[in-house]
Amino acid sequence: MGQIIQNLLMFYALMEYSSDSIVFKEYFRDEKGGYTGGNFVSVSNEKARHYGMTPAQMKGKTDQDLLPSAEAAKSLKDDLWVMTHKRAIRDIRETITHPNGETVSVSVTKFPWFNQGGDIFGVICIARDISRRVEAEKQTDQLSEFLMRDMFQPLASIHSLIQNLESTPENKRIKKVYSQVFAKLCNIR
């Protein structure tokens, strides 16, 4: 199998089966040296599925055609930054709204797309749904807040009281055990 065919088959497999939303966007230089366009040249099945279309139906569309205006403006700003600086942006957390109103948290990576001559002519964007991860982080934060508010603060009050107990052999033992427990709890934070 020739190298070109093998590369095409790998590209096809990536665009067909990846669970990430992948889009290749084409831009053109305008007379002022800026960029215009942003038309989709190729999109993954996952990206098309989010919009209820096929990859072929998505060809030629732009973020402005599909996203709410604020999200489309942010995407364009990021694309222009990538092309101007010829550098990638990685793992930027964003919230995307799909046409059905569903909002999802995504991790976005964008990088420049160069032609064989080394000129930049577009951006490749990969967005991974991280909604479950974001929800788990929120739950972890809520649990930490609960532990601090409802468990740690009362224990700190008890710790203070125990430290002020008069010095009897029994109280010394209580202080020692409680101090060890309290120190371990402090390290959990």
PDB file of C-alpha atoms in Angstrom, residues 40-157:
ATOM      1  CA  PHE A  40     -15.110  24.089   7.125  1.00  0.00           C
ATOM      2  CA  VAL A  41     -13.147  21.937   4.701  1.00  0.00           C
ATOM      3  CA  SER A  42     -13.542  18.691   6.619  1.00  0.00           C
ATOM      4  CA  VAL A  43     -15.298  17.724   9.864  1.00  0.00           C
ATOM      5  CA  SER A  44     -15.432  14.538  11.883  1.00  0.00           C
ATOM      6  CA  ASN A  45     -18.599  12.491  12.123  1.00  0.00           C
ATOM      7  CA  GLU A  46     -18.840  13.467  15.796  1.00  0.00           C
ATOM      8  CA  LYS A  47     -18.785  17.193  14.958  1.00  0.00           C
ATOM      9  CA  ALA A  48     -21.464  16.718  12.295  1.00  0.00           C
ATOM     10  CA  ARG A  49     -23.598  14.606  14.638  1.00  0.00           C
ATOM     11  CA  HIS A  50     -23.756  17.452  17.172  1.00  0.00           C
ATOM     12  CA  TYR A  51     -25.436  19.595  14.530  1.00  0.00           C
ATOM     13  CA  GLY A  52     -27.699  16.916  13.073  1.00  0.00           C
ATOM     14  CA  MET A  53     -25.841  16.912   9.767  1.00  0.00           C
ATOM     15  CA  THR A  54     -23.461  14.777   7.770  1.00  0.00           C
ATOM     16  CA  PRO A  55     -19.850  15.846   7.278  1.00  0.00           C
ATOM     17  CA  ALA A  56     -20.699  16.645   3.640  1.00  0.00           C
ATOM     18  CA  GLN A  57     -23.521  18.977   4.742  1.00  0.00           C
ATOM     19  CA  MET A  58     -21.118  20.802   7.074  1.00  0.00           C
ATOM     20  CA  LYS A  59     -18.598  21.525   4.317  1.00  0.00           C
ATOM     21  CA  GLY A  60     -18.426  25.264   3.596  1.00  0.00           C
ATOM     22  CA  LYS A  61     -20.157  26.238   6.832  1.00  0.00           C
ATOM     23  CA  THR A  62     -18.485  28.456   9.446  1.00  0.00           C
ATOM     24  CA  ASP A  63     -18.737  28.790  13.206  1.00  0.00           C
ATOM     25  CA  GLN A  64     -20.924  31.858  12.582  1.00  0.00           C
ATOM     26  CA  ASP A  65     -23.431  29.593  10.818  1.00  0.00           C
ATOM     27  CA  LEU A  66     -23.654  27.138  13.717  1.00  0.00           C
ATOM     28  CA  LEU A  67     -22.791  28.718  17.055  1.00  0.00           C
ATOM     29  CA  PRO A  68     -24.411  31.477  19.098  1.00  0.00           C
ATOM     30  CA  SER A  69     -22.755  34.785  18.167  1.00  0.00           C
ATOM     31  CA  ALA A  70     -20.625  35.133  21.334  1.00  0.00           C
ATOM     32  CA  GLU A  71     -19.251  31.587  20.964  1.00  0.00           C
ATOM     33  CA  ALA A  72     -18.596  32.119  17.239  1.00  0.00           C
ATOM     34  CA  ALA A  73     -16.753  35.391  17.968  1.00  0.00           C
ATOM     35  CA  LYS A  74     -14.576  33.662  20.591  1.00  0.00           C
ATOM     36  CA  SER A  75     -13.772  30.850  18.154  1.00  0.00           C
ATOM     37  CA  LEU A  76     -12.814  33.324  15.422  1.00  0.00           C
ATOM     38  CA  LYS A  77     -10.627  35.283  17.846  1.00  0.00           C
ATOM     39  CA  ASP A  78      -8.805  32.066  18.808  1.00  0.00           C
ATOM     40  CA  ASP A  79      -8.417  31.036  15.143  1.00  0.00           C
ATOM     41  CA  LEU A  80      -6.914  34.414  14.242  1.00  0.00           C
ATOM     42  CA  TRP A  81      -4.517  34.214  17.189  1.00  0.00           C
ATOM     43  CA  VAL A  82      -3.342  30.754  16.091  1.00  0.00           C
ATOM     44  CA  MET A  83      -2.758  31.923  12.519  1.00  0.00           C
ATOM     45  CA  THR A  84      -1.109  35.216  13.478  1.00  0.00           C
ATOM     46  CA  HIS A  85       1.260  33.636  15.991  1.00  0.00           C
ATOM     47  CA  LYS A  86       1.643  30.339  14.104  1.00  0.00           C
ATOM     48  CA  ARG A  87       1.358  28.529  17.416  1.00  0.00           C
ATOM     49  CA  ALA A  88      -1.137  26.141  18.968  1.00  0.00           C
ATOM     50  CA  ILE A  89      -3.466  26.798  21.843  1.00  0.00           C
ATOM     51  CA  ARG A  90      -4.022  23.723  23.979  1.00  0.00           C
ATOM     52  CA  ASP A  91      -6.611  22.480  26.421  1.00  0.00           C
ATOM     53  CA  ILE A  92      -8.682  25.669  26.629  1.00  0.00           C
ATOM     54  CA  ARG A  93     -11.898  25.009  28.539  1.00  0.00           C
ATOM     55  CA  GLU A  94     -15.018  26.358  26.911  1.00  0.00           C
ATOM     56  CA  THR A  95     -18.751  25.867  27.006  1.00  0.00           C
ATOM     57  CA  ILE A  96     -20.414  25.112  23.675  1.00  0.00           C
ATOM     58  CA  THR A  97     -24.135  25.288  22.948  1.00  0.00           C
ATOM     59  CA  HIS A  98     -25.494  22.758  20.473  1.00  0.00           C
ATOM     60  CA  PRO A  99     -28.557  23.523  18.323  1.00  0.00           C
ATOM     61  CA  ASN A 100     -30.772  21.435  20.625  1.00  0.00           C
ATOM     62  CA  GLY A 101     -29.881  23.820  23.476  1.00  0.00           C
ATOM     63  CA  GLU A 102     -27.588  21.338  25.215  1.00  0.00           C
ATOM     64  CA  THR A 103     -24.487  22.977  26.657  1.00  0.00           C
ATOM     65  CA  VAL A 104     -21.342  20.936  27.038  1.00  0.00           C
ATOM     66  CA  SER A 105     -17.945  21.664  28.504  1.00  0.00           C
ATOM     67  CA  VAL A 106     -15.143  21.034  26.054  1.00  0.00           C
ATOM     68  CA  SER A 107     -11.374  21.090  26.043  1.00  0.00           C
ATOM     69  CA  VAL A 108     -10.302  22.823  22.839  1.00  0.00           C
ATOM     70  CA  THR A 109      -6.968  22.527  21.076  1.00  0.00           C
ATOM     71  CA  LYS A 110      -6.302  24.533  17.914  1.00  0.00           C
ATOM     72  CA  PHE A 111      -3.201  24.539  15.774  1.00  0.00           C
ATOM     73  CA  PRO A 112      -2.143  26.064  12.468  1.00  0.00           C
ATOM     74  CA  TRP A 113      -2.662  24.209   9.222  1.00  0.00           C
ATOM     75  CA  PHE A 114       0.225  24.733   6.803  1.00  0.00           C
ATOM     76  CA  ASN A 115       0.479  23.927   3.106  1.00  0.00           C
ATOM     77  CA  GLN A 116       3.510  22.171   1.596  1.00  0.00           C
ATOM     78  CA  GLY A 117       5.185  25.538   1.026  1.00  0.00           C
ATOM     79  CA  GLY A 118       5.010  26.327   4.738  1.00  0.00           C
ATOM     80  CA  ASP A 119       2.311  28.977   4.389  1.00  0.00           C
ATOM     81  CA  ILE A 120      -0.532  28.935   6.869  1.00  0.00           C
ATOM     82  CA  PHE A 121      -3.936  28.578   5.286  1.00  0.00           C
ATOM     83  CA  GLY A 122      -6.156  27.410   8.078  1.00  0.00           C
ATOM     84  CA  VAL A 123      -6.719  26.031  11.528  1.00  0.00           C
ATOM     85  CA  ILE A 124      -7.335  22.520  12.780  1.00  0.00           C
ATOM     86  CA  CYS A 125      -9.552  22.369  15.848  1.00  0.00           C
ATOM     87  CA  ILE A 126     -10.098  19.405  18.148  1.00  0.00           C
ATOM     88  CA  ALA A 127     -12.736  19.688  20.869  1.00  0.00           C
ATOM     89  CA  ARG A 128     -13.150  16.961  23.480  1.00  0.00           C
ATOM     90  CA  ASP A 129     -16.285  16.740  25.611  1.00  0.00           C
ATOM     91  CA  ILE A 130     -15.173  17.044  29.241  1.00  0.00           C
ATOM     92  CA  SER A 131     -18.626  17.578  30.757  1.00  0.00           C
ATOM     93  CA  ARG A 132     -18.307  14.547  33.031  1.00  0.00           C
ATOM     94  CA  ARG A 133     -14.887  15.666  34.251  1.00  0.00           C
ATOM     95  CA  VAL A 134     -16.153  19.196  34.953  1.00  0.00           C
ATOM     96  CA  GLU A 135     -19.150  17.803  36.845  1.00  0.00           C
ATOM     97  CA  ALA A 136     -16.871  15.525  38.893  1.00  0.00           C
ATOM     98  CA  GLU A 137     -14.661  18.521  39.730  1.00  0.00           C
ATOM     99  CA  LYS A 138     -17.723  20.481  40.876  1.00  0.00           C
ATOM    100  CA  GLN A 139     -18.795  17.583  43.091  1.00  0.00           C
ATOM    101  CA  THR A 140     -15.275  17.330  44.532  1.00  0.00           C
ATOM    102  CA  ASP A 141     -15.291  21.064  45.280  1.00  0.00           C
ATOM    103  CA  GLN A 142     -18.700  20.757  46.956  1.00  0.00           C
ATOM    104  CA  LEU A 143     -17.469  17.841  49.058  1.00  0.00           C
ATOM    105  CA  SER A 144     -14.357  19.779  50.084  1.00  0.00           C
ATOM    106  CA  GLU A 145     -16.516  22.749  51.012  1.00  0.00           C
ATOM    107  CA  PHE A 146     -18.776  20.471  53.077  1.00  0.00           C
ATOM    108  CA  LEU A 147     -15.797  18.896  54.830  1.00  0.00           C
ATOM    109  CA  MET A 148     -14.359  22.299  55.666  1.00  0.00           C
ATOM    110  CA  ARG A 149     -17.630  23.827  56.800  1.00  0.00           C
ATOM    111  CA  ASP A 150     -19.406  20.950  58.494  1.00  0.00           C
ATOM    112  CA  MET A 151     -16.551  18.802  59.717  1.00  0.00           C
ATOM    113  CA  PHE A 152     -13.220  20.569  59.918  1.00  0.00           C
ATOM    114  CA  GLN A 153     -14.372  23.792  61.599  1.00  0.00           C
ATOM    115  CA  PRO A 154     -16.159  21.990  64.455  1.00  0.00           C
ATOM    116  CA  LEU A 155     -13.093  19.770  64.885  1.00  0.00           C
ATOM    117  CA  ALA A 156     -10.908  22.869  65.082  1.00  0.00           C
ATOM    118  CA  SER A 157     -13.117  24.174  67.894  1.00  0.00           C
TER     119      SER A 157
END
